[in-house]
CSV table of C-alpha atoms and ligand atoms in Angstrom, one decimal:
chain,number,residue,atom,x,y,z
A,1,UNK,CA,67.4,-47.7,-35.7
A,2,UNK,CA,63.7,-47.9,-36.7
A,3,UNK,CA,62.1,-45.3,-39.0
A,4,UNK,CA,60.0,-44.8,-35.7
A,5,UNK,CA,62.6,-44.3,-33.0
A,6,UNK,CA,64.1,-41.9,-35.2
A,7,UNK,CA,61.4,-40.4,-35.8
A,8,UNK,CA,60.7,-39.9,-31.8
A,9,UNK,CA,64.3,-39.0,-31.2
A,10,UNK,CA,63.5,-36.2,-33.8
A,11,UNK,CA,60.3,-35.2,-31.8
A,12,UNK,CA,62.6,-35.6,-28.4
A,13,UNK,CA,65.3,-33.0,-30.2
A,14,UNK,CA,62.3,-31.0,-31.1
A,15,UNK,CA,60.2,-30.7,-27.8
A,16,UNK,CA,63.7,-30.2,-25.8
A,17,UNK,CA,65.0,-27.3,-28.5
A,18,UNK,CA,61.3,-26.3,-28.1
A,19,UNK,CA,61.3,-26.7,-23.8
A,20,UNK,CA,65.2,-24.7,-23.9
A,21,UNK,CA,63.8,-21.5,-26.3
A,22,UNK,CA,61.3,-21.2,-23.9
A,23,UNK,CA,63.1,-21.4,-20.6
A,24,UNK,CA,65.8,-19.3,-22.3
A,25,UNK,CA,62.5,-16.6,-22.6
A,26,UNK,CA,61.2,-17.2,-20.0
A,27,UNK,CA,61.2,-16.1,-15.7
A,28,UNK,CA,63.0,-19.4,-15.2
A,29,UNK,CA,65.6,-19.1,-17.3
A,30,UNK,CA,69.1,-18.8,-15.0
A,31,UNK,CA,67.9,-21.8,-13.0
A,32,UNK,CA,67.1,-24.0,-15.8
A,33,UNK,CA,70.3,-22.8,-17.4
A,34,UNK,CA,72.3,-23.8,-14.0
A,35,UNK,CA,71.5,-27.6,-14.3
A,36,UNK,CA,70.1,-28.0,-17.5
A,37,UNK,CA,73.1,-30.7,-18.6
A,38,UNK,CA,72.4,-32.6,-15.3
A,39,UNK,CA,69.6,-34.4,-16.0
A,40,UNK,CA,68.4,-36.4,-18.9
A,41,UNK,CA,65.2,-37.7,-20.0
A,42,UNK,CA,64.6,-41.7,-20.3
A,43,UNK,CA,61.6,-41.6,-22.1
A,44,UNK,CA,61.5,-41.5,-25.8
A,45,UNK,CA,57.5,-40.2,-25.6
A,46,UNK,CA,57.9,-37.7,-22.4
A,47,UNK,CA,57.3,-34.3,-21.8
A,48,UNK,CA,60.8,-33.4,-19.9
A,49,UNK,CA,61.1,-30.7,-17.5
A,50,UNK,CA,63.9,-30.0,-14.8
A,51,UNK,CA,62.7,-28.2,-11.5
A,52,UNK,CA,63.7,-24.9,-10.9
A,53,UNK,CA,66.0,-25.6,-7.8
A,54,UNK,CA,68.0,-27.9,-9.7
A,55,UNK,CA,66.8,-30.6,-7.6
A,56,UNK,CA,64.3,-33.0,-10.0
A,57,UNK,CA,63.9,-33.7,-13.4
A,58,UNK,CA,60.2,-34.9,-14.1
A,59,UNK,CA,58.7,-36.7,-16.9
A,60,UNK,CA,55.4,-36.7,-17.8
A,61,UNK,CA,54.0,-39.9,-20.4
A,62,UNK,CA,50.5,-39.8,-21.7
A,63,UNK,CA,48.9,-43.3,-21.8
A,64,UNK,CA,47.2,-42.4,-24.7
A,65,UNK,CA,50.3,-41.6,-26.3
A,66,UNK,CA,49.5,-37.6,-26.0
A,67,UNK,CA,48.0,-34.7,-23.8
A,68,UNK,CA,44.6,-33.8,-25.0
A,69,UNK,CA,42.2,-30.9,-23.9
A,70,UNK,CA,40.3,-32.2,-21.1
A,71,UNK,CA,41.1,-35.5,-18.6
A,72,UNK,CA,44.6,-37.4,-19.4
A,73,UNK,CA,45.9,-39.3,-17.9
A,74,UNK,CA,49.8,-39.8,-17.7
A,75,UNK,CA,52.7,-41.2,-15.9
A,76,UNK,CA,55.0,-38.8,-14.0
A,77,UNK,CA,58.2,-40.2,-13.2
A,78,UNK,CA,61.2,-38.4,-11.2
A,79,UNK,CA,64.4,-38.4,-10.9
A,80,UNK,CA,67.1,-36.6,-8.5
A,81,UNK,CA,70.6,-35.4,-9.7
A,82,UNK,CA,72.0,-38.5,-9.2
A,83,UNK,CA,69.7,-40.0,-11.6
A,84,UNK,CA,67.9,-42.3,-9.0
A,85,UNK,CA,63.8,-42.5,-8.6
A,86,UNK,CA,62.2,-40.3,-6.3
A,87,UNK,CA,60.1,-42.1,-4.2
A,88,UNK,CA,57.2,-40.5,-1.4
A,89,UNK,CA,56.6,-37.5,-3.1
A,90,UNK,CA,54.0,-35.3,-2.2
A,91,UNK,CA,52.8,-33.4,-5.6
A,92,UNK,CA,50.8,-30.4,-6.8
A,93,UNK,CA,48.9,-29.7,-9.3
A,94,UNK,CA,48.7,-26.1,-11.6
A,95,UNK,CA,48.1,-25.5,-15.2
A,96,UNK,CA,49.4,-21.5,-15.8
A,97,UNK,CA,49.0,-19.6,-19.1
A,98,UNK,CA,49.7,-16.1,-19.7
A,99,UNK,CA,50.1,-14.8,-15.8
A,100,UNK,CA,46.6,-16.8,-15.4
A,101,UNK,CA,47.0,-19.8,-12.5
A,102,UNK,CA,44.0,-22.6,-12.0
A,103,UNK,CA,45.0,-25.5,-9.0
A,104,UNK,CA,44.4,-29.2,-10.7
A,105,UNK,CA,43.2,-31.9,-8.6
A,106,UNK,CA,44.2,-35.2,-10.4
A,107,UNK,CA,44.1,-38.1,-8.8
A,108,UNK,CA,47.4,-39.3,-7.9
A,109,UNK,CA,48.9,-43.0,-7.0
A,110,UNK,CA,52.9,-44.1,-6.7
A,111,UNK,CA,52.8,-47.2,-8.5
A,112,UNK,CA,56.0,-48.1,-8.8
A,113,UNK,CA,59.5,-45.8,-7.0
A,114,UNK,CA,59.3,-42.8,-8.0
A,115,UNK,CA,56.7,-43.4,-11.0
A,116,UNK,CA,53.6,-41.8,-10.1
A,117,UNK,CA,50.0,-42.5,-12.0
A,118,UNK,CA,48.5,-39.2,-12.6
A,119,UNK,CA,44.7,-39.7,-13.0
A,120,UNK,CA,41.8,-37.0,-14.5
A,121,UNK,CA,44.6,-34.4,-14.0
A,122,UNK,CA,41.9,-31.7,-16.4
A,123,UNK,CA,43.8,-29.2,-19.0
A,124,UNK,CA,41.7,-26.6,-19.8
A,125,UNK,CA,43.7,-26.5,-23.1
A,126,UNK,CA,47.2,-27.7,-24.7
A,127,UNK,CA,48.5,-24.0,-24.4
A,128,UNK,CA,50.5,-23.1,-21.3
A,129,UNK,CA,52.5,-24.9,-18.7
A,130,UNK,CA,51.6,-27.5,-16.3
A,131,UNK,CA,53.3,-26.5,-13.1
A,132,UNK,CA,54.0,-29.7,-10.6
A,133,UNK,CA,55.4,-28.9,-6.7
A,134,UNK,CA,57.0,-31.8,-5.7
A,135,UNK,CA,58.4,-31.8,-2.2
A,136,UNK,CA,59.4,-34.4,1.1
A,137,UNK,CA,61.2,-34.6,3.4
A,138,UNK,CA,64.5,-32.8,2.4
A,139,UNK,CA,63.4,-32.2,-1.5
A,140,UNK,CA,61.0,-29.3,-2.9
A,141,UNK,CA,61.2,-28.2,-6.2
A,142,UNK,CA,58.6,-27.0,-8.8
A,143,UNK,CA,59.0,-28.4,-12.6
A,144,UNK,CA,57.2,-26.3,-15.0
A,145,UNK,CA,55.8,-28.7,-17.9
A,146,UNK,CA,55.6,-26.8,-21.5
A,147,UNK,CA,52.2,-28.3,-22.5
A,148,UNK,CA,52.9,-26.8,-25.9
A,149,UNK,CA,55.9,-28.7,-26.4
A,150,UNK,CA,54.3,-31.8,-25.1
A,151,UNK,CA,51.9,-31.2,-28.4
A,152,UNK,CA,54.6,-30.5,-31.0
A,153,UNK,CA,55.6,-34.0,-30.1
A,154,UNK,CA,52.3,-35.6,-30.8
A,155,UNK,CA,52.3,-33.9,-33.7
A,156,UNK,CA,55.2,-35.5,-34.8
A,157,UNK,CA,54.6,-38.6,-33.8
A,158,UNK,CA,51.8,-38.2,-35.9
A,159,UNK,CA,54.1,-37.5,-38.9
A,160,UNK,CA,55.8,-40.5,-38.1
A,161,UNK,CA,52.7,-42.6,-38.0
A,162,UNK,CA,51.7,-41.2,-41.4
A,163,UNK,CA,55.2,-41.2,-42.9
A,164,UNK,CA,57.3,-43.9,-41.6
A,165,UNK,CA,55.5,-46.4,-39.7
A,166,UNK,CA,52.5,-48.7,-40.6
A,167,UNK,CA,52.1,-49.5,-36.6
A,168,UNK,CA,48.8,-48.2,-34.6
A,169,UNK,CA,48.6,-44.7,-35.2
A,170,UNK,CA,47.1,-42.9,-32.3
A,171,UNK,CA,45.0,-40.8,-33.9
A,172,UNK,CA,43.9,-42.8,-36.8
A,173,UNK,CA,39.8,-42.4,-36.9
A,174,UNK,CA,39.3,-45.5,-38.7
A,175,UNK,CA,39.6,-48.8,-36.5
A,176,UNK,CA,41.8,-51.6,-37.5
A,177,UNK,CA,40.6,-54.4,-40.0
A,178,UNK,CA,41.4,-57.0,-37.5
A,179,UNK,CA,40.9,-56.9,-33.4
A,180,UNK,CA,43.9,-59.4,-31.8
A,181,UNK,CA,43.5,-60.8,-28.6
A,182,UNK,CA,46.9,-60.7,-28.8
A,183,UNK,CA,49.2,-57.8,-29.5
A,184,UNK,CA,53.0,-56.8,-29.4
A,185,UNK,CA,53.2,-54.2,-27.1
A,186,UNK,CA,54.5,-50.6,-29.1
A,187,UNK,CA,58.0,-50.8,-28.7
A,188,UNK,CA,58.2,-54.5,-28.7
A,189,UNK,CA,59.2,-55.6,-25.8
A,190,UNK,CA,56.0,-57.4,-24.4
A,191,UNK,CA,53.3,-60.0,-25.8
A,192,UNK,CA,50.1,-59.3,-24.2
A,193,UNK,CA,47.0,-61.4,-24.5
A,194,UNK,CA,43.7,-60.6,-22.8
A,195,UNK,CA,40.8,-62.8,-22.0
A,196,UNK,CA,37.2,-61.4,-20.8
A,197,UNK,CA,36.4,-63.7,-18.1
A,198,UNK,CA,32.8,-63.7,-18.9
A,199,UNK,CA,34.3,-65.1,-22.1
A,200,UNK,CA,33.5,-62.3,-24.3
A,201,UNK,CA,33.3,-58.5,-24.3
A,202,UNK,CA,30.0,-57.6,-22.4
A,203,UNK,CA,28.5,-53.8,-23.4
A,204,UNK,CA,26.8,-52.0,-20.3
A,205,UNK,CA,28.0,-54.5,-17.3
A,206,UNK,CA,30.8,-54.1,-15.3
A,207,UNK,CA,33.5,-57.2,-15.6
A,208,UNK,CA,37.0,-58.2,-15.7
A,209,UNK,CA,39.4,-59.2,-18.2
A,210,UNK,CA,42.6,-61.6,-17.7
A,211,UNK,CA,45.8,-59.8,-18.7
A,212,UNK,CA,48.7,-62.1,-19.9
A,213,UNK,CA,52.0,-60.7,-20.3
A,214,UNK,CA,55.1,-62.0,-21.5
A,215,UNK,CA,58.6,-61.0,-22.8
A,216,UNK,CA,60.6,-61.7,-25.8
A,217,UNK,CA,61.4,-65.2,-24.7
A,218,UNK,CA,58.0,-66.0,-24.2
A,219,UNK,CA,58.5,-65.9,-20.2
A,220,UNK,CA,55.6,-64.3,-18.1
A,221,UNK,CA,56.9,-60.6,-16.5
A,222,UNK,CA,56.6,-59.2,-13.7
A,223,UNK,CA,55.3,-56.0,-14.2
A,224,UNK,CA,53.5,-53.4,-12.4
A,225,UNK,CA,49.8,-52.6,-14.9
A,226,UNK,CA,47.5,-50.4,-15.1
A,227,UNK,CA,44.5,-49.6,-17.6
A,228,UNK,CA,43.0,-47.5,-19.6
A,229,UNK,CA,40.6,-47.1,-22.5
A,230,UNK,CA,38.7,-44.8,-25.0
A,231,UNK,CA,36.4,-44.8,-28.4
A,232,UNK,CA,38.7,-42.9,-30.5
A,233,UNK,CA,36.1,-41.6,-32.9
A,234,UNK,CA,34.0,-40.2,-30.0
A,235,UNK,CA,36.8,-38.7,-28.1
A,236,UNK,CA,35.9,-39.8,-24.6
A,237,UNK,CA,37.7,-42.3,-22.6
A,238,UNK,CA,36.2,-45.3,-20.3
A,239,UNK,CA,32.6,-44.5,-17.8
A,240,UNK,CA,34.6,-46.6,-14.9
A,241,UNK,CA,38.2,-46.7,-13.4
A,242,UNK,CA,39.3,-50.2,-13.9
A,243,UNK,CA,41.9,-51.4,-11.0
A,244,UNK,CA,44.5,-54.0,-12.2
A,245,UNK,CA,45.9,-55.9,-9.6
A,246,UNK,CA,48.7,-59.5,-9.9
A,247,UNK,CA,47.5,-62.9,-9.6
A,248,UNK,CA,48.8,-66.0,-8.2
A,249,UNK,CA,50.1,-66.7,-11.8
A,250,UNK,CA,53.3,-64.6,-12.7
A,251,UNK,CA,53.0,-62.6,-15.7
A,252,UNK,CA,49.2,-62.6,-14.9
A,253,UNK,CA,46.8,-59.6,-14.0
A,254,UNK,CA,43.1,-59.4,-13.5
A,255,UNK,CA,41.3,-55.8,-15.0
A,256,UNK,CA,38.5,-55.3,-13.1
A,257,UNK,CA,35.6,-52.8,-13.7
A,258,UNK,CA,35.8,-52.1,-16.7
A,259,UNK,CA,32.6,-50.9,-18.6
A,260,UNK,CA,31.7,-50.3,-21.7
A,261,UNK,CA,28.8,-47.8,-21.9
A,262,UNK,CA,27.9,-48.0,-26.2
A,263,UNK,CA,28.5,-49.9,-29.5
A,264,UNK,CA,31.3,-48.9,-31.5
A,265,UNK,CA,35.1,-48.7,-31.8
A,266,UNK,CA,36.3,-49.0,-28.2
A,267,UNK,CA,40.7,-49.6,-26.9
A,268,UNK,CA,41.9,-50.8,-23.8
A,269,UNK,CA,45.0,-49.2,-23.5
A,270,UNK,CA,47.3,-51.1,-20.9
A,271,UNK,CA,50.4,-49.7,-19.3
A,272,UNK,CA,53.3,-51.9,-18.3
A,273,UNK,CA,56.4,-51.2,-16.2
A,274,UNK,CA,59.4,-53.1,-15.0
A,275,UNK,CA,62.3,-51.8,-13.6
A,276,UNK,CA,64.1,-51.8,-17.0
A,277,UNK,CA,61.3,-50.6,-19.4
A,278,UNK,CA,57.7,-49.4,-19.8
A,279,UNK,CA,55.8,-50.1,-22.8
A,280,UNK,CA,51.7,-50.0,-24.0
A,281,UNK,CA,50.0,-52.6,-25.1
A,282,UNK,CA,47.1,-51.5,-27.6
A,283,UNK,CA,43.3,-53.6,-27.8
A,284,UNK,CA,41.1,-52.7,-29.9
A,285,UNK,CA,37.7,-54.1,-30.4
A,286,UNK,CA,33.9,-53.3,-31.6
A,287,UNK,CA,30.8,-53.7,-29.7
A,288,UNK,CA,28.2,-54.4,-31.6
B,1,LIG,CU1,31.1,-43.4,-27.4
């Protein structure tokens, strides 16, 4: 086992410890305590909750690797007691702290069964809970997400970045010495390339980038993508919504709208899931 999966099974332990003291505290505590062996988390970098009916376990995956103040955004993926995806949910949206409620409007798209793209969902702050009602036909439960836990975790996967791992720490404020077209994706299982089609990065217009995505054996994947992007030192993300869609080429997606609004430090941050894994792919690059 790597230094760094080590180091995010110690933030896992932690966040879970962190989740169980405070259902143990807290109004939810005999319904958490019910089920709380019957579901499992999959992700190594998830917030984990388990719905208070017992019915749903949620995870929630920053793209950016962590929550932040403000818009994130995150996967949310489901699963049921028998461990299989939850597909067709309806979901919504509060952030809670201290008796206080406020209703969150994120955009939300099912990109793959059961794994939902949560979009601009806005924390006032990384205190509190996020609260998600998911219900269908047959299924409602109500997971409460422990945003405070969720940040403990960054926090150590900041120690690891600083400690035991010389990969692309998140919240380094000093870009990288070199800017690859092609990267390894962060836990290795993908090689992604990316081509501007206009040939190079353009600042201030709208265009599209070719996405190339392969595995270990150098064979293109099928994959569902999506994208995302900031300028870490100026902590805000992308001015547009770029849409990634599949090609006639397998193991190739098209990026469009993306924008790029100043010079500087910018990353495109791309998401990529199969059926067996889900993994980031990291480029960064300067505008002149
Ligand atoms: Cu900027």
């Amino acid at each position: 086992m790597s230094a760094r999966s080590l180091f995010r099974l110690l933030a896992l332990c932690s966040s879970l410890f962190l989740l169980t003291a405070c259902a143990t505290t807290g109004p939810q505590s005999s319904a958490q305590h019910e089920c709380e062996g019957a579901f499992a988390p999959h992700y190594a970098d998830s917030v984990f909750a388990i719905g208070q009916d017992c019915q749903l376990s949620g995870e929630l995956v920053p793209a950016s690797g962590e929550l932040v103040a403000g818009a994130n955004t995150a996967d949310l993926i489901f699963h049921n007691r028998q461990d299989a995806d939850v597909p067709g949910l309806s979901l919504e949206f509060a952030w809670a702290k201290n008796g206080t409620r406020q209703a969150l409007n994120p955009d939300v798209q099912e990109v793959m069964s059961g794994l939902y793209l949560i979009r601009n969902l806005q924390l006032p702050e990384l205190q509190g809970q996020l609260i998600v009602k998911a219900s269908k036909s047959g299924v409602a439960d109500t997971l409460v997400f422990d945003l405070a836990a969720g940040m403990q975790q960054g926090q150590m996967d900041q120690m690891a970045h600083d400690h035991g791992d010389h990969g692309h720490g998140m919240q380094d404020m000093t870009p990288p010495e070199t800017f690859p077209t092609t990267v390894q994706s962060e836990d290795g299982a993908f090689t992604v390339s990316y081509s501007p089609v206009p040939g190079r990065v353009l600042m201030n217009q709208i265009h599209s980038w070719e996405i190339t995505v392969r595995d270990q054996n150098g064979d293109p994947v099928r994959a569902v993508v999506t994208a995302d992007g900031d300028m870490p030192q100026h902590g805000h993300g992308l001015p547009t919504r770029p849409e990634v869609s599949t090609t006639e080429q397998t193991g190739v997606y098209l990026v469009e709208g993306l924008k790029f609004h100043m010079p500087g430090w910018w990353r495109v941050i791309l998401t990529i899931r199969t059926m067996e894994t889900h993994d980031r792919a990291i480029f960064d690059f300067m505008l002149p």
